[in-house]
Structures are given as structure tokens and as C-alpha cells.
Short mmCIF file of C-alpha atoms in Angstrom, two decimals:
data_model
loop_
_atom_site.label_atom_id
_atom_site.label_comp_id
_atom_site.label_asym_id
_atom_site.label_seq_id
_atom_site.Cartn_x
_atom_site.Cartn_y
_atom_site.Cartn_z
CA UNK A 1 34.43 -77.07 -91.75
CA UNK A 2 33.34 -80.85 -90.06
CA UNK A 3 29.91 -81.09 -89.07
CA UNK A 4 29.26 -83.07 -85.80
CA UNK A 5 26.48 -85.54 -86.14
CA UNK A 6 24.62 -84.45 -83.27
CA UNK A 7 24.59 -80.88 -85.24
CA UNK A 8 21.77 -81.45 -86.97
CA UNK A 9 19.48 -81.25 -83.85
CA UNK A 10 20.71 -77.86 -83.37
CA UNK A 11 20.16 -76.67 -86.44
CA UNK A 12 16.83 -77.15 -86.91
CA UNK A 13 15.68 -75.21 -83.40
CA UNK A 14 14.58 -71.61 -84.09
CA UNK A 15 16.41 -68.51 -82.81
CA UNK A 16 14.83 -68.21 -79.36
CA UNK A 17 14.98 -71.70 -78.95
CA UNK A 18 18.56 -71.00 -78.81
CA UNK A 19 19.05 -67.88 -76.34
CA UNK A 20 17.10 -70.57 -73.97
CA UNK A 21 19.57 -72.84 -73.78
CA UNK A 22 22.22 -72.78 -71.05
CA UNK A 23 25.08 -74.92 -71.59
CA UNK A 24 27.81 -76.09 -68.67
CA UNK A 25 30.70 -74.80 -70.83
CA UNK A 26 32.18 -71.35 -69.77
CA UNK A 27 33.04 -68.85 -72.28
CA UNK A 28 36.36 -68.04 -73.31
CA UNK A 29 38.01 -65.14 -72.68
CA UNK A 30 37.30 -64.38 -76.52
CA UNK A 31 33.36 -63.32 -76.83
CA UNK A 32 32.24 -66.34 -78.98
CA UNK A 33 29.74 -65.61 -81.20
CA UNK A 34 30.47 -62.21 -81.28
CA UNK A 35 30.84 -61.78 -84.87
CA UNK A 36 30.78 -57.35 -85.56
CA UNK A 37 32.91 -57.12 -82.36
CA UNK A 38 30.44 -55.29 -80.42
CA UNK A 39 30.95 -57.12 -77.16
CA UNK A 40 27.07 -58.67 -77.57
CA UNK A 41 26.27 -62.20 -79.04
CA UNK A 42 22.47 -61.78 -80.56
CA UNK A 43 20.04 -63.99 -82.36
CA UNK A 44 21.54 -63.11 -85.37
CA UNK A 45 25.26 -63.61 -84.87
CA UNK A 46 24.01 -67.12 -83.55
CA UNK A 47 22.16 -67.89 -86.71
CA UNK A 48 25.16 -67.05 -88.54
CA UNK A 49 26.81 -69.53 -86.69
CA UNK A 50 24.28 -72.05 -87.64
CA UNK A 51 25.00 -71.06 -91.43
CA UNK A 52 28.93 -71.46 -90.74
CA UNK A 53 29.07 -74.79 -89.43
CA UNK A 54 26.21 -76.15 -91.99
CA UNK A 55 28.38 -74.87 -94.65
CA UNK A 56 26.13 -71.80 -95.86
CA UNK A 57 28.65 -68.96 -94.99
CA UNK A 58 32.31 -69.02 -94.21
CA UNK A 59 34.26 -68.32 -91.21
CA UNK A 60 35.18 -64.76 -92.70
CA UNK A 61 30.94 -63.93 -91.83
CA UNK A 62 31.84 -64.33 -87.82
CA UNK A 63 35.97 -64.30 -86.83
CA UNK A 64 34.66 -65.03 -83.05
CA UNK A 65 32.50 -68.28 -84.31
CA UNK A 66 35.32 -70.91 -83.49
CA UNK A 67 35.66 -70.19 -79.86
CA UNK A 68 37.94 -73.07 -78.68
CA UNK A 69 40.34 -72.45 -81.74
CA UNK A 70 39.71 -76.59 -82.81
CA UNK A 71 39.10 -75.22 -86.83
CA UNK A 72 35.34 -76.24 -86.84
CA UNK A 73 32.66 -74.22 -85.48
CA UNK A 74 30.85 -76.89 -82.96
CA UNK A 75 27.75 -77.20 -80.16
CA UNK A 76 30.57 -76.17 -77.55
CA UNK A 77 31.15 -73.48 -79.94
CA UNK A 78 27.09 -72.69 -80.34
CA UNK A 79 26.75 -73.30 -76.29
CA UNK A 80 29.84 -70.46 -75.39
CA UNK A 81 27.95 -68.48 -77.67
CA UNK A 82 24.23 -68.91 -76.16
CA UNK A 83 25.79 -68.44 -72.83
CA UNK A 84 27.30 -65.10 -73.93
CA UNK A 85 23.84 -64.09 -75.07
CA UNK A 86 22.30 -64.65 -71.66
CA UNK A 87 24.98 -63.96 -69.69
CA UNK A 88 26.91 -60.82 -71.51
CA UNK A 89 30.07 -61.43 -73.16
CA UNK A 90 33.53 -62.36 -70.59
CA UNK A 91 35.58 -59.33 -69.35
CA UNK A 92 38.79 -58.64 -70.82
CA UNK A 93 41.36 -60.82 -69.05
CA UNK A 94 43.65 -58.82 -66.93
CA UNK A 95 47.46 -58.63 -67.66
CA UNK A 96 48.73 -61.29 -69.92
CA UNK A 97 51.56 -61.41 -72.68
CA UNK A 98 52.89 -58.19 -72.91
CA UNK A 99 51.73 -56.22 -69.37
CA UNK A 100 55.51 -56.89 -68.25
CA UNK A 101 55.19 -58.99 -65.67
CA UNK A 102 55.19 -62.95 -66.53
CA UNK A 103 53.02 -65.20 -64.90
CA UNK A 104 52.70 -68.89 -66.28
CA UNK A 105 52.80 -69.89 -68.58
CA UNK A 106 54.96 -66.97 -69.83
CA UNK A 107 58.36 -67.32 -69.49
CA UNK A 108 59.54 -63.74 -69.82
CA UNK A 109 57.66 -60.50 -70.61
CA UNK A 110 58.98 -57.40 -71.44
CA UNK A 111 56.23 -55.50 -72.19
CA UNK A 112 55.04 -54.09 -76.03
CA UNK A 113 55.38 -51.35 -78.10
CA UNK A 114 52.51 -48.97 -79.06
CA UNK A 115 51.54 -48.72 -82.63
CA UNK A 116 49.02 -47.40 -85.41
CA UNK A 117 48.51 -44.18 -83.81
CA UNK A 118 50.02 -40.80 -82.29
CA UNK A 119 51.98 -42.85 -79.17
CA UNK A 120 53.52 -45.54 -82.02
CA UNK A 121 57.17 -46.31 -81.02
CA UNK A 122 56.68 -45.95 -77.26
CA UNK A 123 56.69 -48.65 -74.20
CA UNK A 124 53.32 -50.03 -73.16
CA UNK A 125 51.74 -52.56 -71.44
CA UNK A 126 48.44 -52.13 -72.27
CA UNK A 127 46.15 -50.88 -75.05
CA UNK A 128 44.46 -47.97 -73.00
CA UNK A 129 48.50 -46.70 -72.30
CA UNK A 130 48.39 -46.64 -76.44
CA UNK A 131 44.85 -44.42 -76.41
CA UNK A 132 41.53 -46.50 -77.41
CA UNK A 133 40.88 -43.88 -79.67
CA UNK A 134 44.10 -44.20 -81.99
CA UNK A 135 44.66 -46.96 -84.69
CA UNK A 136 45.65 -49.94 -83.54
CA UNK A 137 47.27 -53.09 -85.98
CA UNK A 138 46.02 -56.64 -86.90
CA UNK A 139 48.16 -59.17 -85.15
CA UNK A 140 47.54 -61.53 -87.61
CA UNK A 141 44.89 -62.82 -90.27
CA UNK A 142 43.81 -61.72 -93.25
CA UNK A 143 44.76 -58.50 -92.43
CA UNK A 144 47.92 -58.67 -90.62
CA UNK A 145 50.23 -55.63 -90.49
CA UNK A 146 47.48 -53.19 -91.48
CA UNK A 147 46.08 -50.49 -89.56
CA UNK A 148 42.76 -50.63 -87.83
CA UNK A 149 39.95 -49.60 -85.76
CA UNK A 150 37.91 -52.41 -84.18
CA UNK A 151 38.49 -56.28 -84.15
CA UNK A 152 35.72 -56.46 -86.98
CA UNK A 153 38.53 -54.81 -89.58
CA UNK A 154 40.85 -57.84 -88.47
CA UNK A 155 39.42 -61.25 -89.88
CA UNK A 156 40.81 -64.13 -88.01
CA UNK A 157 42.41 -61.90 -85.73
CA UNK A 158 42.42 -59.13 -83.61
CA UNK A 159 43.21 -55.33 -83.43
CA UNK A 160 45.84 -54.58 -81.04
CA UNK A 161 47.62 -51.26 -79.94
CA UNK A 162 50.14 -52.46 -77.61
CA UNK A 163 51.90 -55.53 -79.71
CA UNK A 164 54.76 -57.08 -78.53
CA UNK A 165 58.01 -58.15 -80.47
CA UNK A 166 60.69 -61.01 -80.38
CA UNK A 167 64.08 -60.54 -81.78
CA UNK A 168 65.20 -59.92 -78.00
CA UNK A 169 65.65 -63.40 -76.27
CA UNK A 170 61.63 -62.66 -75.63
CA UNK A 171 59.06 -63.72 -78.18
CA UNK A 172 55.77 -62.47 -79.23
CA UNK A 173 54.06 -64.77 -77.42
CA UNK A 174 56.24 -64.36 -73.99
CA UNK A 175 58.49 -67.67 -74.41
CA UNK A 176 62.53 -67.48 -74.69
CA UNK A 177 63.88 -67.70 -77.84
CA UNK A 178 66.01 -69.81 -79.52
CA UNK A 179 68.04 -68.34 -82.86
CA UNK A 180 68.26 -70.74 -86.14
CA UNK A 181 70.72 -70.25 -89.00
CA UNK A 182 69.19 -70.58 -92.01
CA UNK A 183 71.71 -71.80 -94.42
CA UNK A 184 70.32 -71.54 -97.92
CA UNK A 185 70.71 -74.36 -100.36
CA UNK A 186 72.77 -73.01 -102.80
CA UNK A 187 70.98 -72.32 -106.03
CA UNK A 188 71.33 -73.73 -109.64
CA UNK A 189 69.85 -72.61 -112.39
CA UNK A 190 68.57 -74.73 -115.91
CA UNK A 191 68.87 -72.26 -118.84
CA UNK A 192 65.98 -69.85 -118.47
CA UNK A 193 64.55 -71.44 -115.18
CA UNK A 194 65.33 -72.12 -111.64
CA UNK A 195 65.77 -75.80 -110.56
CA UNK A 196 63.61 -76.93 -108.28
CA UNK A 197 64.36 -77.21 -104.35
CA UNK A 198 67.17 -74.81 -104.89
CA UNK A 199 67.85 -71.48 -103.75
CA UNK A 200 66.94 -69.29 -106.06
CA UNK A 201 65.48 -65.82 -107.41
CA UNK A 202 63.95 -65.04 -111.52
CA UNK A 203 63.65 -61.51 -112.62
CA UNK A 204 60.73 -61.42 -115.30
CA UNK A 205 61.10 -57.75 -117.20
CA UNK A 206 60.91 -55.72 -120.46
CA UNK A 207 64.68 -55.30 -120.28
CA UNK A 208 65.54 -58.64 -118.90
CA UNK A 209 62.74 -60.95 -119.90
CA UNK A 210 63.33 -64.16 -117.96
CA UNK A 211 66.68 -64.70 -116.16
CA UNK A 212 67.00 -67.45 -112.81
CA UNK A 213 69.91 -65.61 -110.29
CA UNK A 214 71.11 -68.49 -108.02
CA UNK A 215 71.13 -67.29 -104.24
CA UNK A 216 73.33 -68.45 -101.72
CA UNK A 217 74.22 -67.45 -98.03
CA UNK A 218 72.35 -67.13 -94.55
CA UNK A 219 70.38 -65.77 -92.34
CA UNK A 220 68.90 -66.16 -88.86
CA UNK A 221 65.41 -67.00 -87.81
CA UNK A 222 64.39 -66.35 -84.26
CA UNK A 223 61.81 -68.59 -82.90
CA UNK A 224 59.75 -68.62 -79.95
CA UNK A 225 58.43 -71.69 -77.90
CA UNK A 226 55.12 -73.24 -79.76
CA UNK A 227 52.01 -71.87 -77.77
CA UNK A 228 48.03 -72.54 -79.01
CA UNK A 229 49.73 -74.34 -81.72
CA UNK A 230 51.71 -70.97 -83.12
CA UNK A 231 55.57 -70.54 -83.67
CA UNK A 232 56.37 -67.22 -83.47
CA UNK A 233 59.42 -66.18 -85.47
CA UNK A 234 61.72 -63.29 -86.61
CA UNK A 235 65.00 -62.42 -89.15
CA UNK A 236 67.17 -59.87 -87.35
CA UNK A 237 68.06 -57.75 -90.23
CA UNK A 238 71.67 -57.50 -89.99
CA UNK A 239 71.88 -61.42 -90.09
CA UNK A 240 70.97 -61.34 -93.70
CA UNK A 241 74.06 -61.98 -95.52
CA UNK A 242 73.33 -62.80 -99.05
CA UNK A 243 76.45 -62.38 -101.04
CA UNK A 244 76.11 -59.91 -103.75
CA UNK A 245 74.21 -60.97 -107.30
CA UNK A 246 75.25 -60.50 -110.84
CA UNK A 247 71.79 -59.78 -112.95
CA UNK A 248 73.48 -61.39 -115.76
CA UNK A 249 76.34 -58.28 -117.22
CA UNK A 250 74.04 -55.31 -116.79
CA UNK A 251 73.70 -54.86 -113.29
CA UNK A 252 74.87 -56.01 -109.70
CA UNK A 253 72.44 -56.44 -107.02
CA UNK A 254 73.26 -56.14 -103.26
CA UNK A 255 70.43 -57.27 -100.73
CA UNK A 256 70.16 -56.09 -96.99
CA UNK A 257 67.59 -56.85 -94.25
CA UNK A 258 66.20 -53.66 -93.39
CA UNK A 259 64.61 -53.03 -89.86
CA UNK A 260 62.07 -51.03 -91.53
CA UNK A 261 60.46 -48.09 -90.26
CA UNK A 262 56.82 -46.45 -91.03
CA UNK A 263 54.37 -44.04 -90.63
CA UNK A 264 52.75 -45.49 -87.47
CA UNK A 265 54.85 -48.43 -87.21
CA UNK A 266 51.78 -50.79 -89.04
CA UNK A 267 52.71 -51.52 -92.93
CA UNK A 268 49.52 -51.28 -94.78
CA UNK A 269 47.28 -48.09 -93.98
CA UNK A 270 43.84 -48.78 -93.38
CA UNK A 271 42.95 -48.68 -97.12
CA UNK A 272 45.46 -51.30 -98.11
CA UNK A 273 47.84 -49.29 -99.21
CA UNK A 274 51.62 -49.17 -97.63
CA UNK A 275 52.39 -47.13 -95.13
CA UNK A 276 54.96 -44.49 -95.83
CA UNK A 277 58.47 -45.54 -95.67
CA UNK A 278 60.22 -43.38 -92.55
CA UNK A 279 63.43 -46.15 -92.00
CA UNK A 280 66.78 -44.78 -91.36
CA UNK A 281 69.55 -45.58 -93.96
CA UNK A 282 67.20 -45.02 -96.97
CA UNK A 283 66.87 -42.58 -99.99
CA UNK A 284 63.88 -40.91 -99.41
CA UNK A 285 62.65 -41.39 -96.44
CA UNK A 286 58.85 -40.11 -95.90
CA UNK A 287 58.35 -37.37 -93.17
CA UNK A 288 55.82 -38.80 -90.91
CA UNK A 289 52.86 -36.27 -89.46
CA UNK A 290 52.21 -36.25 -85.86
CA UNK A 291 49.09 -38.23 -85.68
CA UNK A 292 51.76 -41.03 -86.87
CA UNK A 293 55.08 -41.02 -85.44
CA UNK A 294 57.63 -43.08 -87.11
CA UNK A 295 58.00 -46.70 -85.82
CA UNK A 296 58.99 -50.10 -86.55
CA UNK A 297 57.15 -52.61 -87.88
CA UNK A 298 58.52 -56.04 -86.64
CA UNK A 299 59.90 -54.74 -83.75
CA UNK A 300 63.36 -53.16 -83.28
CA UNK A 301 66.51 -54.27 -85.83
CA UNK A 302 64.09 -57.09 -87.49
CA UNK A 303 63.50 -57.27 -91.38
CA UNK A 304 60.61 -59.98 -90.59
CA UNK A 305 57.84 -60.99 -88.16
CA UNK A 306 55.49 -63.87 -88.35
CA UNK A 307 54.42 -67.24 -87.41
CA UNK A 308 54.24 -70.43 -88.36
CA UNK A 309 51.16 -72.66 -87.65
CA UNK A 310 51.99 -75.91 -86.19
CA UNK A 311 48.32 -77.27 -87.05
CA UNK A 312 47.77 -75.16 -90.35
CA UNK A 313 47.44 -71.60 -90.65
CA UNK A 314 45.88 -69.15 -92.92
CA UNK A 315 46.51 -66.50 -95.04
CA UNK A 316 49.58 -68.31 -96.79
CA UNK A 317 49.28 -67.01 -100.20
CA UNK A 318 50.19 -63.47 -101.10
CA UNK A 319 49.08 -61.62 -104.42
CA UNK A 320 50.75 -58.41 -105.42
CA UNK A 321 50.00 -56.46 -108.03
CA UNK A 322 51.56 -52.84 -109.13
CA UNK A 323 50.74 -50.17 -111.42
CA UNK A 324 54.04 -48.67 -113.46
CA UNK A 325 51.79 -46.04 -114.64
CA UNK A 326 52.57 -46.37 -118.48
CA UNK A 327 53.04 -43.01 -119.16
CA UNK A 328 56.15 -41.48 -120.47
CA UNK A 329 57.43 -39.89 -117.06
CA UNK A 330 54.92 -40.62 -115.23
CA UNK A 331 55.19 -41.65 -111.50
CA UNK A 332 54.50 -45.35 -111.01
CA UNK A 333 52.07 -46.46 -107.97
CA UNK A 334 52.63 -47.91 -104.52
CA UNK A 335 52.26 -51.98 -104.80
CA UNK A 336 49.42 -53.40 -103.67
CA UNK A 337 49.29 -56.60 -101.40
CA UNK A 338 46.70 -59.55 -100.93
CA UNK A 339 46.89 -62.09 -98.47
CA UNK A 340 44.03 -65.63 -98.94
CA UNK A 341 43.98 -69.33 -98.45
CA UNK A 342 45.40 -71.71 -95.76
CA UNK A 343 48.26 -74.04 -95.57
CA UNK A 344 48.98 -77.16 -93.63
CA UNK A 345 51.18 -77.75 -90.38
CA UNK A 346 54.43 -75.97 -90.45
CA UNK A 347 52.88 -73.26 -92.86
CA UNK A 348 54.55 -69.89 -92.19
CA UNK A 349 54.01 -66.22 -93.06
CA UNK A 350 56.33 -63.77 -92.69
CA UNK A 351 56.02 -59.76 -93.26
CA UNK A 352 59.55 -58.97 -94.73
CA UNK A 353 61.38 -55.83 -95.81
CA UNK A 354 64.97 -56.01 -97.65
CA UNK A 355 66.40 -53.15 -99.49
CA UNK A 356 67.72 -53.86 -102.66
CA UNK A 357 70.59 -51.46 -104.53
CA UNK A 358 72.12 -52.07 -107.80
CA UNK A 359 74.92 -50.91 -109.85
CA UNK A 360 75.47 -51.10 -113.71
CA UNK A 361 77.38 -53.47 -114.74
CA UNK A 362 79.85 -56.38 -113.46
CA UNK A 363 79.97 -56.81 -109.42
CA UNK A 364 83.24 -55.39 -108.20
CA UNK A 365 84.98 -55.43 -104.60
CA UNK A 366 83.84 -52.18 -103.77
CA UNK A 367 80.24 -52.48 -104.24
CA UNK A 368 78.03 -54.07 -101.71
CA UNK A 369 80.06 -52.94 -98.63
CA UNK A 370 79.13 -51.01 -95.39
CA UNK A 371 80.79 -48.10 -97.31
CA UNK A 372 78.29 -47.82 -99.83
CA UNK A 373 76.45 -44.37 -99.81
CA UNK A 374 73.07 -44.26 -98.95
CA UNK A 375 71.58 -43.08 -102.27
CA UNK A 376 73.50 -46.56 -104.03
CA UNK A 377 71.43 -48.60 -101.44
CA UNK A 378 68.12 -49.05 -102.90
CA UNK A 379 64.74 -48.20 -101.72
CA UNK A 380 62.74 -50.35 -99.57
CA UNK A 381 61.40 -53.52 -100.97
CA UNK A 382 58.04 -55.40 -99.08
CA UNK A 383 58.45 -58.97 -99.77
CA UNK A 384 56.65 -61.29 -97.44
CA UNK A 385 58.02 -65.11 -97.14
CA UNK A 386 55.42 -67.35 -97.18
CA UNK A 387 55.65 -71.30 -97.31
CA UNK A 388 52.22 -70.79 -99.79
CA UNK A 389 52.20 -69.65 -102.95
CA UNK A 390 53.22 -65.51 -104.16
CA UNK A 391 52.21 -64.11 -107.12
CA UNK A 392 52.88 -61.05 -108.69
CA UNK A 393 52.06 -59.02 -111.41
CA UNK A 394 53.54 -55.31 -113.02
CA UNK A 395 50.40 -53.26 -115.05
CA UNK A 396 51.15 -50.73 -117.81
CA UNK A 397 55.05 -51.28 -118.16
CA UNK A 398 57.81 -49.77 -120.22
CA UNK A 399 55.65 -46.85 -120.78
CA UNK A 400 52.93 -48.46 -122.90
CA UNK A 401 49.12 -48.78 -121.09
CA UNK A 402 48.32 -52.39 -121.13
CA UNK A 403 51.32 -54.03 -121.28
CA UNK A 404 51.84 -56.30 -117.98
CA UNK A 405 54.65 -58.25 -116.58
CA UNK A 406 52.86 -61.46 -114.79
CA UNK A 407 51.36 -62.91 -113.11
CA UNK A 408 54.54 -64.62 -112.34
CA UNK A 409 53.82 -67.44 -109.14
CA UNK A 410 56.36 -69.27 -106.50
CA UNK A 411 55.66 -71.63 -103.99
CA UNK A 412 57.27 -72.34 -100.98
CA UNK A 413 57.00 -75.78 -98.81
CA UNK A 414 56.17 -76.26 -95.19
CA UNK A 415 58.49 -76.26 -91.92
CA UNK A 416 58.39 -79.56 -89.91
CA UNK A 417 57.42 -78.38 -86.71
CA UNK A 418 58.70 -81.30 -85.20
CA UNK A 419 62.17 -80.31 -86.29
CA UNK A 420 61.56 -76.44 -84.91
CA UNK A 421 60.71 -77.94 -81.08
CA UNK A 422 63.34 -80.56 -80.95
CA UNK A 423 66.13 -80.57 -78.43
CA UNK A 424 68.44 -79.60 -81.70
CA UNK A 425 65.84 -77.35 -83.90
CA UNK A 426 67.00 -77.60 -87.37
CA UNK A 427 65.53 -75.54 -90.29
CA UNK A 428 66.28 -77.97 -93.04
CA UNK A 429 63.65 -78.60 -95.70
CA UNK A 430 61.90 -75.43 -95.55
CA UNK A 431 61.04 -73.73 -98.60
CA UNK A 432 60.24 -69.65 -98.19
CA UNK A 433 59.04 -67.80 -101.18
CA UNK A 434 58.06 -64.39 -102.11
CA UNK A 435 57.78 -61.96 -105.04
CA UNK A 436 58.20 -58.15 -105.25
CA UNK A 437 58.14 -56.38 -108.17
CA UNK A 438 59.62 -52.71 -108.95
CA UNK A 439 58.95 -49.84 -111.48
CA UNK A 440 61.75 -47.63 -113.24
CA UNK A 441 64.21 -49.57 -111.53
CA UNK A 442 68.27 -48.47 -112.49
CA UNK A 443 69.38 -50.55 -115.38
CA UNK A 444 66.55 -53.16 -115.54
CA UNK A 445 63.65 -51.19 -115.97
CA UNK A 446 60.14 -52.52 -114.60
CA UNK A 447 60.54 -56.35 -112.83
CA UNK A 448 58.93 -58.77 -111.31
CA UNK A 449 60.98 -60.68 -109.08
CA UNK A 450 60.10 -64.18 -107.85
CA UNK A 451 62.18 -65.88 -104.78
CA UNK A 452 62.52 -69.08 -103.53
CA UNK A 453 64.80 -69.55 -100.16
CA UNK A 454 65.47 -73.20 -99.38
CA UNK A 455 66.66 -74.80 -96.46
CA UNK A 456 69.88 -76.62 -96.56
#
């Protein structure tokens, strides 16, 4: 965080010094300064401030501190926020992206889709048509995808109930779309490793124990216009076409973007964990309770949702870790996903679902089809794309307590968002990784899979 020179004056003043003050600037629509989400800015939230921008606590300790979105806590910051304390914090702005009626700078708006609670999977355009007292889900952050209550459970973000979608001709963010094909630069592999800048997937294991699987095909990634210095982007799920795999001679493996379904539409519960699986064209589907109606989670018929950050963004790293129990029959547990750090401009993350089947042995002609039975299809995989790094690590595998597969790390590279705006947007360059990892898996056991998809 920069600290202004003429900071220094402000940091020594006491507390009430502060509330005193009245600045010219006029508060943004976000309450800055309001750090629990409370709709009050108090002596204490300002102090906290203070701390931020002095270095003594991080943004994380007040979301609302950086008011005009500039990445540094500043006196226009501390002045929004002293104004707020005399003056009470801004209304709500009426309308906006997602109320169904565009008004510049939107270009379109059709509306949103309620989620985290008992109206998920039905039209809104507002959060009070959702119900203020159901879940809502973090649009982004350190958080984003899980369910929540107030914009205090949403670092760097907020908690919304009516979210909108792209994948439509509309984006997220109410600008038209434009669709990219994402031609992946065919892999190559260098004995027991991946070469670099290719296309390319590794499958660490106690049945397979390192083995690169070169990836090649496409897929599509919707953007939106750039707006607040945000990209907004989707994969349509049935433009993943990644021909089929051969895991060396034991298995095949056949990959499918999956417009996934859960319990609630948000895919991490409020504890972390992920939400059940309700998607159609699965094995075992969850039944979803009432309270939770079964929705989707990037919007309808898209695998992915995201953004990419034209001047940085954060999270960009992902951490998974799973349990595979280690007991002889024993059920393993649901993975568990992290999300820290920042990136630079262009970095990208990406909330991602494929489903991944396999069959023993050598890949024939009829596997891998629109024909194949849903039990041969695989169960639903979360692997979030991220242009920072992924790590992942298996616990207690092959039926032995203590035994671990990881951590296993890939890194993906920026998109030039210079490239994404021009008057011919080109993916080329960018580098999307991920890792997943699965237990008891049909002919190769417990894995951790690393994935790097590369631009051509």
C-alpha cells in the first residue's frame, strides 16, 4: 500500500480530531470506511484506516477502506470516510446492473438470477425480490462463489442475492459480449514432465506416479466490455471440446464442460465446504432441500465465470487440499478450496466445473461420444483456472494414514488486456492453470491432477 507524503499529518491527529473534519469529496456509493458492514463509519473503523495505509494492518481488517478503488487507502479515502461519520453512510443507489432496464453506461440488462437461498434459480432484479433474510453469494474476493450473510463474510467484495450472468450476448457487468476461441497450444511432453508454454495436464498418483498427458483442442471464452478496470468472462460448457486422453495404456479420459448445478446455486457453503452437486447429466446427483433449490452457478449452460483484472486483481492463487480418508473402505472427503495473493494486469480467475469419465484401457471410437451413458461420464470435478499459481495436495492415500500425494503446483501467465479490447481481441499468450485432485478414482486410484491451458 503507497503512503502519500502529506499522510503523515493525518496520522498523527487523534480520533475526534478526525470526525471534525469535513472534507469537499462526496462519498461513494460504497460506505467508505465502513469496515463490519454495518452501514456506520466510527472512530474505530477510521483508526483502522490509519493502521492500513501506515502499513500496521492489511486491507483484509476494513474491505470498504479503499473507497475510490485506486489500490491504496488515501486522505480522499480518510475524508469519504470522516464525511460518512458525520453525515451517515450514502443510500443504496437505485437500479443499476442487473434491475433490467439499462441506463448508461450499460449497454444491455437483462436482469439476474436469485441465489444462496430458498428463491435460487428464479428472475430478479433486485436483492429484496431474492428475500434479505436468505443467503446471498460473494461476487468476488477472497470468498467468491461461497455463500453468505452480510458484506463482512465477503473480503474484497460484496454479498449479493440477485447476481447477474453473461454467457447470453449480456455480461455480468451489463456490456455486450464478444465470444473468443481459445485454441490451445498443442501440448508436448519431455519424459516425465510437461514442457513449458505448452498445453498440457500431469497426473501425480499411487498408481500412476508422475505421467505429463499433452492436451489439445478449444474452447470459447465469452468476454464482456472492460468496466472499473474488470473483464468479465465465461466458457459456455458445450464449447469445450478437448479430444479424448490416453492416461498412458490403463485408462482413457474424456473431459466435458459441465453447466454445473448446486444446492443454492453458490459453490462453497458458508463453511467452505462445496455445495452439493444437483447438475443434470451426472451420477449421483444430490437432492437439494427446500431452503436450497437447485441452481446454477455461473449462470445457465456455463462451466466457468470470472474476471480478469485489467490493473491487477486478487485472489489469483488457489490451494486445494483433500482428504482420501486412508481407511480400507472408507469414504474419502469433499475437497477443500483456498483462494490468496494478487496478480498483475491481465490476471484472471475463473470458477470452473468439467466432468471427467474414464474407461480402462486404450481409447476406442465409441468412448467419449454423446452416446455415452451417464454412469461412464464421471462425477463433477471443481477446477478453477487461474493465471496465478494452483496447488494441490491428496492426504491419507491408497488406504494408508499419512501418506500424501502433493503438494503438486502450476502456474499460469497473464492475459494482455490490450489484446482482449482490441478491434480484433485475440487470446494468444494466455496461460490458465488449475489442479483438482480425486479419491478412489476407476483405474488410477487417488490423483492429483495439475493443468496448464495455453493460448495458441
Amino acid at each position: 500500500m503507497r503512503i502519500q507524503k502529506k499522510w503523515h499529518r493525518w496520522a498523527t491527529l487523534g480520533a475526534a480530531g478526525l470526525i471534525m473534519l469535513a472534507g469537499a469529496n462526496v462519498a461513494a456509493a460504497v460506505c467508505t470506511g465502513d469496515c463490519n458492514g454495518d452501514k456506520e463509519v466510527t472512530v474505530d473503523e477510521i483508526i483502522t484506516m490509519v493502521n492500513i495505509a501506515n502499513g500496521m494492518a492489511t486491507i483484509e481488517a476494513c474491505p470498504n477502506a479503499d473507497g475510490n478503488d485506486d489500490g491504496e487507502v488515501s486522505i480522499d479515502d480518510i475524508i469519504s470516510a470522516v464525511n460518512n461519520a458525520n453525515n451517515g453512510c450514502p443510500p443504496e443507489p437505485e437500479g443499476g446492473c442487473g434491475d433490467g432496464e439499462p441506463v448508461a453506461p450499460e449497454e444491455c440488462d437483462d436482469g439476474g438470477i436469485c441465489i444462496g437461498g430458498n428463491t435460487a434459480g428464479t428472475a430478479c432484479e433486485k436483492d429484496e425480490e431474492c428475500g434479505l433474510d436468505q443467503p446471498g453469494v460473494c461476487d468476488g474476493g477472497f470468498k467468491i462463489g461461497s455463500a453468505c450473510r452480510t458484506d463482512t463474510t465477503c473480503p474484497g467484495s460484496k454479498c449479493v442475492r440477485c447476481k447477474t450472468f453473461g454467457g447470453d450476448g449480456c455480461a455480468a457487468n451489463c456490456t455486450f459480449e464478444t465470444s473468443i476461441t481459445f485454441t490451445l497450444k498443442p501440448g508436448q511432453t519431455s519424459e516425465v514432465d510437461c514442457v513449458p508454454n505448452t498445453s498440457c495436464a500431469k497426473v501425480f498418483g499411487d498408481v500412476v506416479s508422475e505421467l505429463p498427458l499433452p492436451l489439445t483442442g478449444q474452447q470459447t471464452v465469452t468476454i464482456g466490455k472492460e468496466r472499473d478496470g474488470k473483464i468479465p468472462a465465461v466458457i459456455k460448457a458445450a464449447s469445450v471440446d478437448l479430444p479424448k486422453i490416453p492416461v498412458g495404456s490403463i485408462a482413457c479420459a474424456c473431459v466435458r464442460g459441465l453447466p454445473v448445478k448446486t444446492c443454492g446455486g453458490t459453490l462453497f457453503t458458508e463453511d467452505g465446504a462445496l455445495a452439493g452437486n444437483c447438475s443434470d447429466n451426472i451420477p449421483l446427483p444430490v437432492e437439494c432441500p427446500t431452503d436450497r433449490p437447485c441452481a446454477f452457478v455461473n449462470g445457465p449452460g456455463n462451466a466457468a465465470a470470472g474476471v480478469i483484472g485489467c490493473s491487477g486483481l486478487e485472489p489469483v492463487d488457489v490451494t486445494l487440499t483433500q482428504d482420501c480418508n486412508g481407511e480400507e473402505g472408507g469414504l474419502p472427503f469433499p475437497p477443500q478450496i483456498a483462494l490468496s495473493g494478487s496478480g498483475p494486469a491481465g490476471s484472471a480467475i475463473l470458477l470452473n466445473t468439467l466432468q471427467i469419465g474414464t474407461q480402462t484401457g486404450l481409447c476406442t471410437e465409441t468412448f467419449c461420444t454423446d452416446q455415452d451413458p451417464i454412469d461412464q461420464r464421471g462425477n463433477p470435478v471443481t477446477l478453477p483456472y487461474t493465471t496465478g499459481t494452483s496447488t494441490g495436495t491428496a492426504f491419507n492415500v491408497s488406504n494408508f494414514q499419512g501418506f500424501n500425494i502433493g503438494p503438486e503446483s502450476v502456474t499460469g501467465s497473464a492475459f494482455s488486456c490490450a489484446n482482449l479490447t482490441s478491434a480484433s481481441p485475440s487470446l494468444s499468450g494466455a496461460n490458465i492453470g488449475g489442479v483438482f485432485s480425486s479419491c478412489d478414482a476407476a483405474t488410477v486410484g487417488d490423483i492429483v491432477v495439475t493443468n496448464n491451458q495455453v493460448a495458441q
